[in-house]
CSV table of C-alpha atoms in Angstrom, one decimal:
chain,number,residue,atom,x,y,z
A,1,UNK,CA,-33.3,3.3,-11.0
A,2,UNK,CA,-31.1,0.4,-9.9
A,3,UNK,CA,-32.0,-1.5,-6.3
A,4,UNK,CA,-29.2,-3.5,-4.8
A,5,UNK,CA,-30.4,-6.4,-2.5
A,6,UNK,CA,-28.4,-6.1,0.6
A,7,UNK,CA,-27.7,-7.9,3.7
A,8,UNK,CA,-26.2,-6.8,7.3
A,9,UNK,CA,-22.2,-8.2,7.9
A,10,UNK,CA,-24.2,-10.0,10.8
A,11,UNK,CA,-25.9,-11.9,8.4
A,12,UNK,CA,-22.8,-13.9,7.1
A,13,UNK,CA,-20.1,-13.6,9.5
A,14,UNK,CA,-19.9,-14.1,13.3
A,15,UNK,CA,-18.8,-10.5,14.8
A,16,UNK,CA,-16.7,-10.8,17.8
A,17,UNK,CA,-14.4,-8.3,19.1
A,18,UNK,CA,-10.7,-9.1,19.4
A,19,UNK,CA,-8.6,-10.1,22.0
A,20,UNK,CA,-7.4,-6.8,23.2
A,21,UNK,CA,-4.5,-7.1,23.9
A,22,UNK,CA,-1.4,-4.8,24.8
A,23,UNK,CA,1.3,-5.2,22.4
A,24,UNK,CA,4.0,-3.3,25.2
A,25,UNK,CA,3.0,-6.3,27.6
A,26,UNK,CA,4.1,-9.1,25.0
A,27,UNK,CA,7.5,-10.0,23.8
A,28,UNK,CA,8.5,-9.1,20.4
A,29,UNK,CA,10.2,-11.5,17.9
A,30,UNK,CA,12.1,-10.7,14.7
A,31,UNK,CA,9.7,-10.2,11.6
A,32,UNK,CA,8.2,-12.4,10.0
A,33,UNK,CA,9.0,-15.1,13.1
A,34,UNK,CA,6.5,-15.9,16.1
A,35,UNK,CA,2.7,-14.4,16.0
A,36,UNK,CA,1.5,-12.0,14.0
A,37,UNK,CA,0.5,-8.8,16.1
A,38,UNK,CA,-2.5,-7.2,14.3
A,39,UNK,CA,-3.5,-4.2,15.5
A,40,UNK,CA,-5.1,-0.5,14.1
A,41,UNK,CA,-3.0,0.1,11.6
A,42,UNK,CA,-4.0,0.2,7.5
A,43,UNK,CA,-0.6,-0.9,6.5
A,44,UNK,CA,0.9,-4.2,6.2
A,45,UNK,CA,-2.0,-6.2,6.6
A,46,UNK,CA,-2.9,-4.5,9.5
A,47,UNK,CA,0.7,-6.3,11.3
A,48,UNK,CA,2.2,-4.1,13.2
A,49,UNK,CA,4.6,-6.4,15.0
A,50,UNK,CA,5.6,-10.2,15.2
A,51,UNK,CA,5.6,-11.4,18.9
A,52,UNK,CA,6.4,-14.5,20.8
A,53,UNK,CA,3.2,-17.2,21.5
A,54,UNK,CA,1.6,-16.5,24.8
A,55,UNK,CA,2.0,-19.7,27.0
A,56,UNK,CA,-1.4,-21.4,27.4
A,57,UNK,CA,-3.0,-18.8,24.8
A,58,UNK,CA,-3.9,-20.1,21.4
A,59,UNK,CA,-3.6,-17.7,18.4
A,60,UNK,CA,-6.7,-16.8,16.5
A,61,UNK,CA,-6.9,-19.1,13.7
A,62,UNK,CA,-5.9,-17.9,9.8
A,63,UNK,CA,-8.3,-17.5,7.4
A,64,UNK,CA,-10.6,-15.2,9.5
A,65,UNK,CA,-11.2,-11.2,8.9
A,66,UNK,CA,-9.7,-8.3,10.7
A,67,UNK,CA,-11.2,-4.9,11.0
A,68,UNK,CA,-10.3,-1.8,12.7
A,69,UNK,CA,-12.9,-0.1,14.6
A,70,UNK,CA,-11.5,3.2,15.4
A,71,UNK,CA,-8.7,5.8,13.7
A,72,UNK,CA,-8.0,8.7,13.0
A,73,UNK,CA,-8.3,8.0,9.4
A,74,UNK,CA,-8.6,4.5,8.7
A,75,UNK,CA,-11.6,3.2,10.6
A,76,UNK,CA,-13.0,-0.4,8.8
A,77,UNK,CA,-9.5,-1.4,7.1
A,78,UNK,CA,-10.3,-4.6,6.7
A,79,UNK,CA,-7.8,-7.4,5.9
A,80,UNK,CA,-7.8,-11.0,5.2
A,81,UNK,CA,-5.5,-12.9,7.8
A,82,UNK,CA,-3.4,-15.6,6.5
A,83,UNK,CA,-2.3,-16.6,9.6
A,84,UNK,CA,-2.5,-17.2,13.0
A,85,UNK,CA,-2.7,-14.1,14.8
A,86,UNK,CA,-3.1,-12.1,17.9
A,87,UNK,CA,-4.9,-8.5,17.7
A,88,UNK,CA,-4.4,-5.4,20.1
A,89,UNK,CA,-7.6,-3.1,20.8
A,90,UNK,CA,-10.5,-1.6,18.8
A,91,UNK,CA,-9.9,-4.4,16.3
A,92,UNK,CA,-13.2,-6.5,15.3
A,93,UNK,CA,-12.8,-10.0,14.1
A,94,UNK,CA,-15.1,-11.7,11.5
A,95,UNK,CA,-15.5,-15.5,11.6
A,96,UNK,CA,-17.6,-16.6,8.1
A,97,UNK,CA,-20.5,-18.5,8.5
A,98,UNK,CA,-20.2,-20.6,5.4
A,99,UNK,CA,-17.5,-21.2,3.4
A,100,UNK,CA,-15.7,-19.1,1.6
A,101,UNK,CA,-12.2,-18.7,-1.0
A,102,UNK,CA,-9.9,-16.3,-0.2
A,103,UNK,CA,-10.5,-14.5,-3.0
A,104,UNK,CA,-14.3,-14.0,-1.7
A,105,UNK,CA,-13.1,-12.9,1.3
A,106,UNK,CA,-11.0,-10.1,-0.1
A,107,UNK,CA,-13.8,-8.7,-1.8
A,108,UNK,CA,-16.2,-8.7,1.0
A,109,UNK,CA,-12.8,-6.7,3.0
A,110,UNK,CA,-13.5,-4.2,0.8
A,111,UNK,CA,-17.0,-3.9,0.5
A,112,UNK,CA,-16.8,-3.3,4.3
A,113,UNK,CA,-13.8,-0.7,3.9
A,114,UNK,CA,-16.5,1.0,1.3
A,115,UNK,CA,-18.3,2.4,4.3
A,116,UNK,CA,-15.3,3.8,5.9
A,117,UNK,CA,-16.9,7.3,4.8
A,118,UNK,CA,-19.1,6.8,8.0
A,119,UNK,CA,-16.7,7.0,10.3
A,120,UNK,CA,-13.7,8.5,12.1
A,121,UNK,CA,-11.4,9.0,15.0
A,122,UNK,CA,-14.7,10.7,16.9
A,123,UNK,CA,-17.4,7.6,15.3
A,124,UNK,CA,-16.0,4.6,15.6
A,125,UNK,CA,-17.8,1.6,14.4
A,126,UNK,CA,-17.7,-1.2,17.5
A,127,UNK,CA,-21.7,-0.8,17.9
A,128,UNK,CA,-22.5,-0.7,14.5
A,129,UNK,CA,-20.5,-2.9,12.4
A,130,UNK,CA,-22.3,-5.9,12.8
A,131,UNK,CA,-25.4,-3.4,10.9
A,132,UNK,CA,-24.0,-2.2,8.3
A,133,UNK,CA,-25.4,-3.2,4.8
A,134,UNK,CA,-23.5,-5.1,2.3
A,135,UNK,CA,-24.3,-6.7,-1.1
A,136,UNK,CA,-25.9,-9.6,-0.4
A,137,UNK,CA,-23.9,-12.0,-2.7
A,138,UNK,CA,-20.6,-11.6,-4.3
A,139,UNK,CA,-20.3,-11.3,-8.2
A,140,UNK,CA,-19.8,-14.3,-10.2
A,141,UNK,CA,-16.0,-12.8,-11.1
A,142,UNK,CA,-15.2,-12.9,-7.5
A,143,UNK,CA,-16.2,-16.6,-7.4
A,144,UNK,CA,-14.5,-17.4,-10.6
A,145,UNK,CA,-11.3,-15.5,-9.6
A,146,UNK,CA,-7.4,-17.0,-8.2
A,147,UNK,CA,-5.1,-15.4,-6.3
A,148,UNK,CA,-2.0,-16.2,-7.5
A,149,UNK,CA,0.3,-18.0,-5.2
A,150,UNK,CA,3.6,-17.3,-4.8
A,151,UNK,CA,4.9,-20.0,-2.0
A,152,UNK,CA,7.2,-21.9,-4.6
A,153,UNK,CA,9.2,-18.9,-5.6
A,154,UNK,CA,13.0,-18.9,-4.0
A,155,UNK,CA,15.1,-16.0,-2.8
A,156,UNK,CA,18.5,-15.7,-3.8
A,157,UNK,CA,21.3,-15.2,-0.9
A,158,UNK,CA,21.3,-11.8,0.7
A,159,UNK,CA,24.6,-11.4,-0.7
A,160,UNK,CA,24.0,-12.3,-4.0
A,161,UNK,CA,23.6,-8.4,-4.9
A,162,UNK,CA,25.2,-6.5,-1.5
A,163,UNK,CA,24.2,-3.0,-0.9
A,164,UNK,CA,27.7,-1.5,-0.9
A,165,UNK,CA,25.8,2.0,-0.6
A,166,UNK,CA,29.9,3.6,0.0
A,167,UNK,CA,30.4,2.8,-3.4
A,168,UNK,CA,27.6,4.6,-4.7
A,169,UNK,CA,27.7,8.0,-6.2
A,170,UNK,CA,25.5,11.3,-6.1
A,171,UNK,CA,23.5,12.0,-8.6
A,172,UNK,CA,21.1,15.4,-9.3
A,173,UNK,CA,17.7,14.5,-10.3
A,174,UNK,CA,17.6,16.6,-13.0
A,175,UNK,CA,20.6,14.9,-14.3
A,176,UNK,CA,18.5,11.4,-14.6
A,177,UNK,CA,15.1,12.3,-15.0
A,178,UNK,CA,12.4,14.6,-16.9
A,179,UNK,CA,10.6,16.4,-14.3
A,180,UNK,CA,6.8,17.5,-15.2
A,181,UNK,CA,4.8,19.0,-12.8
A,182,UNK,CA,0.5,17.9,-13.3
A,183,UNK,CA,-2.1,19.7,-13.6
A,184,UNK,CA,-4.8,21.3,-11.6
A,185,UNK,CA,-8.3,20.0,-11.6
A,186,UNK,CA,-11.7,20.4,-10.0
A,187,UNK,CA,-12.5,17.3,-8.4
A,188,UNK,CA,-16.4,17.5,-9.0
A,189,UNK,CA,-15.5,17.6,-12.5
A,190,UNK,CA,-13.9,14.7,-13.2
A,191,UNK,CA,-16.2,11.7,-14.5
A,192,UNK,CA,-15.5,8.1,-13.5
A,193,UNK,CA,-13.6,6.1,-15.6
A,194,UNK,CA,-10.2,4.3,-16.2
A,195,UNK,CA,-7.4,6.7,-15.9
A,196,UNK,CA,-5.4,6.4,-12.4
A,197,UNK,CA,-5.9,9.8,-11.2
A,198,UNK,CA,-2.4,10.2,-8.8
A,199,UNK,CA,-2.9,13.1,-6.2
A,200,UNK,CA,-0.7,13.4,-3.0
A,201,UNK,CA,-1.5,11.0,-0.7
A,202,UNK,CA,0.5,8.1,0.9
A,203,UNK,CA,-2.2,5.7,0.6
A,204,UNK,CA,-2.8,3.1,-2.5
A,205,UNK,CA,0.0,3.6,-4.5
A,206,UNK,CA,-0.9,7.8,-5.2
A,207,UNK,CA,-4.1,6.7,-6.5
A,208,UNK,CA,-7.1,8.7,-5.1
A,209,UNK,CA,-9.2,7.8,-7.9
A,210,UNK,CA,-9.9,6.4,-11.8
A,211,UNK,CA,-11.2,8.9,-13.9
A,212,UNK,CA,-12.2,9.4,-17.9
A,213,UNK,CA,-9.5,11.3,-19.2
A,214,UNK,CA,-6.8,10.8,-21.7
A,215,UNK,CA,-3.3,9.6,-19.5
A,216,UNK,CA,-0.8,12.8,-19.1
A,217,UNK,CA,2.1,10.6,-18.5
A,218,UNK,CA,3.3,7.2,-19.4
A,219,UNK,CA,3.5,3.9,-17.4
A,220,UNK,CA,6.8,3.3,-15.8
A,221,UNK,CA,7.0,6.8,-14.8
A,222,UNK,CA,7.5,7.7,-10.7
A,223,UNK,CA,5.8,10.2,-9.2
A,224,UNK,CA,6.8,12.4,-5.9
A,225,UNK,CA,4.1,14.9,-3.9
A,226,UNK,CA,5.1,17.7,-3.3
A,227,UNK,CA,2.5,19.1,-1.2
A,228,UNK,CA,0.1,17.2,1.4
A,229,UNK,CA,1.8,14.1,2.3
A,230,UNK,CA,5.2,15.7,1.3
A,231,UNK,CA,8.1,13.2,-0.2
A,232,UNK,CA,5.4,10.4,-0.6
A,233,UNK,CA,6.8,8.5,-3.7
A,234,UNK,CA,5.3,6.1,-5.5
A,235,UNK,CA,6.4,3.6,-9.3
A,236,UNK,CA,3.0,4.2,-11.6
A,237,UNK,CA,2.9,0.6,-13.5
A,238,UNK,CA,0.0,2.4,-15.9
A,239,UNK,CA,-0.3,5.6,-18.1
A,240,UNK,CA,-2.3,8.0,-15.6
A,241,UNK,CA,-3.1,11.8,-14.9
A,242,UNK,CA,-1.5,13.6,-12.1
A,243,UNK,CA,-2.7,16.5,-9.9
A,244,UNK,CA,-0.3,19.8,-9.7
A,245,UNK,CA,0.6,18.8,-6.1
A,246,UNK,CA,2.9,15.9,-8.0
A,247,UNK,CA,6.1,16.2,-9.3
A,248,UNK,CA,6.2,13.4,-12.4
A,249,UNK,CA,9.8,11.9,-12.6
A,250,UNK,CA,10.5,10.2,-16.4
A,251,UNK,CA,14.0,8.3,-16.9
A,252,UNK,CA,16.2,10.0,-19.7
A,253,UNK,CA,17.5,6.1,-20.1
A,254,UNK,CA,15.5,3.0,-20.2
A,255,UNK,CA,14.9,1.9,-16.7
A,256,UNK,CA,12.3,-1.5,-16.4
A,257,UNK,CA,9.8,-1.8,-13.6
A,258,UNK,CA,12.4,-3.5,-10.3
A,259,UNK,CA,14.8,-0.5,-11.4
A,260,UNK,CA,12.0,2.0,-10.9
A,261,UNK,CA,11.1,0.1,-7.5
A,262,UNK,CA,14.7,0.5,-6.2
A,263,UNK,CA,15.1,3.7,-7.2
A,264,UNK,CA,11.6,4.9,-5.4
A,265,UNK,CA,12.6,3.4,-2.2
A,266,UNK,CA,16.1,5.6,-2.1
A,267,UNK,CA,14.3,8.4,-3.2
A,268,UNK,CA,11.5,8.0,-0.4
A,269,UNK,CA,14.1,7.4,2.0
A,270,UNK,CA,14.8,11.7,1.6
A,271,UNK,CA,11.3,12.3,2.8
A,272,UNK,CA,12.4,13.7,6.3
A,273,UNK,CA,14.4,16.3,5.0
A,274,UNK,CA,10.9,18.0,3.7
A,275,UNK,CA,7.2,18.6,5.3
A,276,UNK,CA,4.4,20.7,4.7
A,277,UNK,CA,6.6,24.1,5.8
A,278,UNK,CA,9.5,23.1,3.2
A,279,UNK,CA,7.7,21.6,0.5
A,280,UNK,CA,9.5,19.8,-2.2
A,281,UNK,CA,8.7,22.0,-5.4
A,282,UNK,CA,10.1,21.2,-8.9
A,283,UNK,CA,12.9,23.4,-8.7
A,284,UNK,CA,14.1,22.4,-5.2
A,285,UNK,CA,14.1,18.7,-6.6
A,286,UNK,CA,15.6,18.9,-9.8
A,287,UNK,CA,18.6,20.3,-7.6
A,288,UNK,CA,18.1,17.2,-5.1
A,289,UNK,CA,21.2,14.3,-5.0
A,290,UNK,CA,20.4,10.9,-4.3
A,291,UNK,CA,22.9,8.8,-4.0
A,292,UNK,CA,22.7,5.4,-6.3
A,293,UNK,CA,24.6,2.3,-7.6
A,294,UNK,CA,27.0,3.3,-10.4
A,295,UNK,CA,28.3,1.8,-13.7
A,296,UNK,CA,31.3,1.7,-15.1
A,297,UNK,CA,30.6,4.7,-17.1
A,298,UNK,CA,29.3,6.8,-14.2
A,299,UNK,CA,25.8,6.2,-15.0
A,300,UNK,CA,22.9,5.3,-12.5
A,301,UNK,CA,23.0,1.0,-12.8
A,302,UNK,CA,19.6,0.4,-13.1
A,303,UNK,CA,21.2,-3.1,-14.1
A,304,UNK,CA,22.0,-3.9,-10.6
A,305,UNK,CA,18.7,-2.2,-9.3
A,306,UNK,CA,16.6,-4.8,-11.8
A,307,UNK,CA,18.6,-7.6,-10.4
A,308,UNK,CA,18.3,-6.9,-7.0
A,309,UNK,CA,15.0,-6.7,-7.0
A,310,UNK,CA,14.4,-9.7,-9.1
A,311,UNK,CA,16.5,-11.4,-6.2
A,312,UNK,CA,13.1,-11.0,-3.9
A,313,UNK,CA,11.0,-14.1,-3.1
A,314,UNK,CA,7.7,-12.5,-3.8
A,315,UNK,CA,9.2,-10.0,-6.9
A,316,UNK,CA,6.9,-11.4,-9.0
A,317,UNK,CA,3.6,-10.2,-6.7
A,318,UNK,CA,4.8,-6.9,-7.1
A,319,UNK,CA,6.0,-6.7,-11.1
A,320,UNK,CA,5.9,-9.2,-13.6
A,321,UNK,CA,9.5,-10.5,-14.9
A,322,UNK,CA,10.2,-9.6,-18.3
């Protein structure tokens, strides 16, 4: 039997609660400009808004942790901030008590977001937090590792590549792409291991867990749910196995990772025509249109997609150029 020596989040950070505050009371600023507003939310860093600095109220400083205390389905998200910040309610902040790299702190984020099982919208976490257990040091790859930085990187002009979407042209799904629906399995039956195991969710890329199994698909593929989180669609960067509520989507032409990207973002965007009472089964989207950038020969320009999204500042955090 294997013991882990552990140690409460009291023991090496300072627990404080947050500063509360009302985001409808403050005035908003355009993103990325002004204060970062971090509230209960597990996307985005847990940013929900930029606002304008409060007059004679400092920011929090950067570096520090922020985790949410009560939701409906993401109690403890827990996110490195990098910078100065203000936080709404039920939102804990952890100062460290010694110091620490970023990449430390990111894994100690999700050694607290491991206990999220304990809670929920009923249980939240403001009395307990500072007690729950923890590995009591980080692993010597966590020391060793470095976040890659990607502050010298350059955008291109907005109108370098312009979204002329009147220009584009429909196109069936069907008519672009393989579709493959997954398989069904028993969830208790699957061992750990290091297959991507893409079920339909809306959270971590479709990936609900790693599994010992032999891929079903190949990397590069993009896959669509078509039950649960309906119209959730995700670009799989690895070879993985998919449950039956996914609909697999394979290019018939070669399409590189920023092309899938693109295209996953215009097909998302048709996720309000479906929901759980009009699900978006095989059939139904092999018949879909999407409209996309054409070529000259009336074919989908994953050319133009690539480029576009190679135009990005932080394109390389997200796939690395070819």
């Amino acid at each position: 039997m294997c013991f882990v020596v552990t140690q409460k989040i009291s023991d090496l950070f300072e627990v404080d609660y947050g500063q509360s505050l009302s985001l409808n009371k403050l005035t908003q600023a355009p993103p990325g400009e002004g204060v970062a507003f971090v509230s209960r939310t597990a996307r985005n860093n847990g940013v929900s808004a930029w606002v304008e600095e409060i007059p004679g109220y400092k920011p929090l400083p950067a570096g520090l942790l922020t985790v949410c205390l009560r939701s409906r389905n993401h109690a403890l998200s827990t996110f490195v901030q990098p910078r100065p910040f203000y936080c709404g309610y039920h939102v804990f902040v952890l100062q460290p008590k010694r110091q620490m790299s970023v990449e430390e702190k990111l894994w100690w984020a999700r050694c607290i977001e491991a206990n999220r099982y304990r809670y929920n919208f009923g249980r939240q976490a403001n009395r307990s937090l500072a007690g729950i257990e923890i590995p009591n040091r980080a692993p010597s790859w966590v020391l060793e590792a470095k976040v890659p930085s990607f502050r010298s990187q350059t955008a291109l002009p907005l109108d370098t590549f312009p979204l002329d979407t009147k220009r584009w042209q429909p196109f069936k799904l069907a008519e672009i792409f393989h579709l493959q629906r997954g398989q069904r399995f028993v969830q208790r039956d699957l061992a750990p291991g290091t297959t991507p195991y893409i079920r339909a969710s809306a959270l971590n890329n479709g990936v609900s867990s790693w599994i010992n199994m032999e891929p079903m698909f190949p990397a590069g593929s993009i896959t669509v749910s078509s039950n649960g989180s309906v119209g959730e669609v995700f670009y799989q960067p690895l070879p993985f196995v998919a449950s039956d509520d996914i609909v697999v989507l394979t290019s018939k032409t070669p399409m590189s990772a920023y092309a899938g990207l693109f295209f996953s973002t215009v097909l998302h965007a048709e996720k309000y025509r479906f929901n759980y009472g009009r699900k978006w089964f095989t059939n139904r989207m092999a018949d879909h249109e999407v409209r996309l950038p054409a070529n000259k020969e009336g074919n989908p320009d994953w050319g133009y997609a690539d480029r576009y999204i190679n135009s990005f500042t932080l394109a390389e955090a997200i796939a690395e150029r070819p």
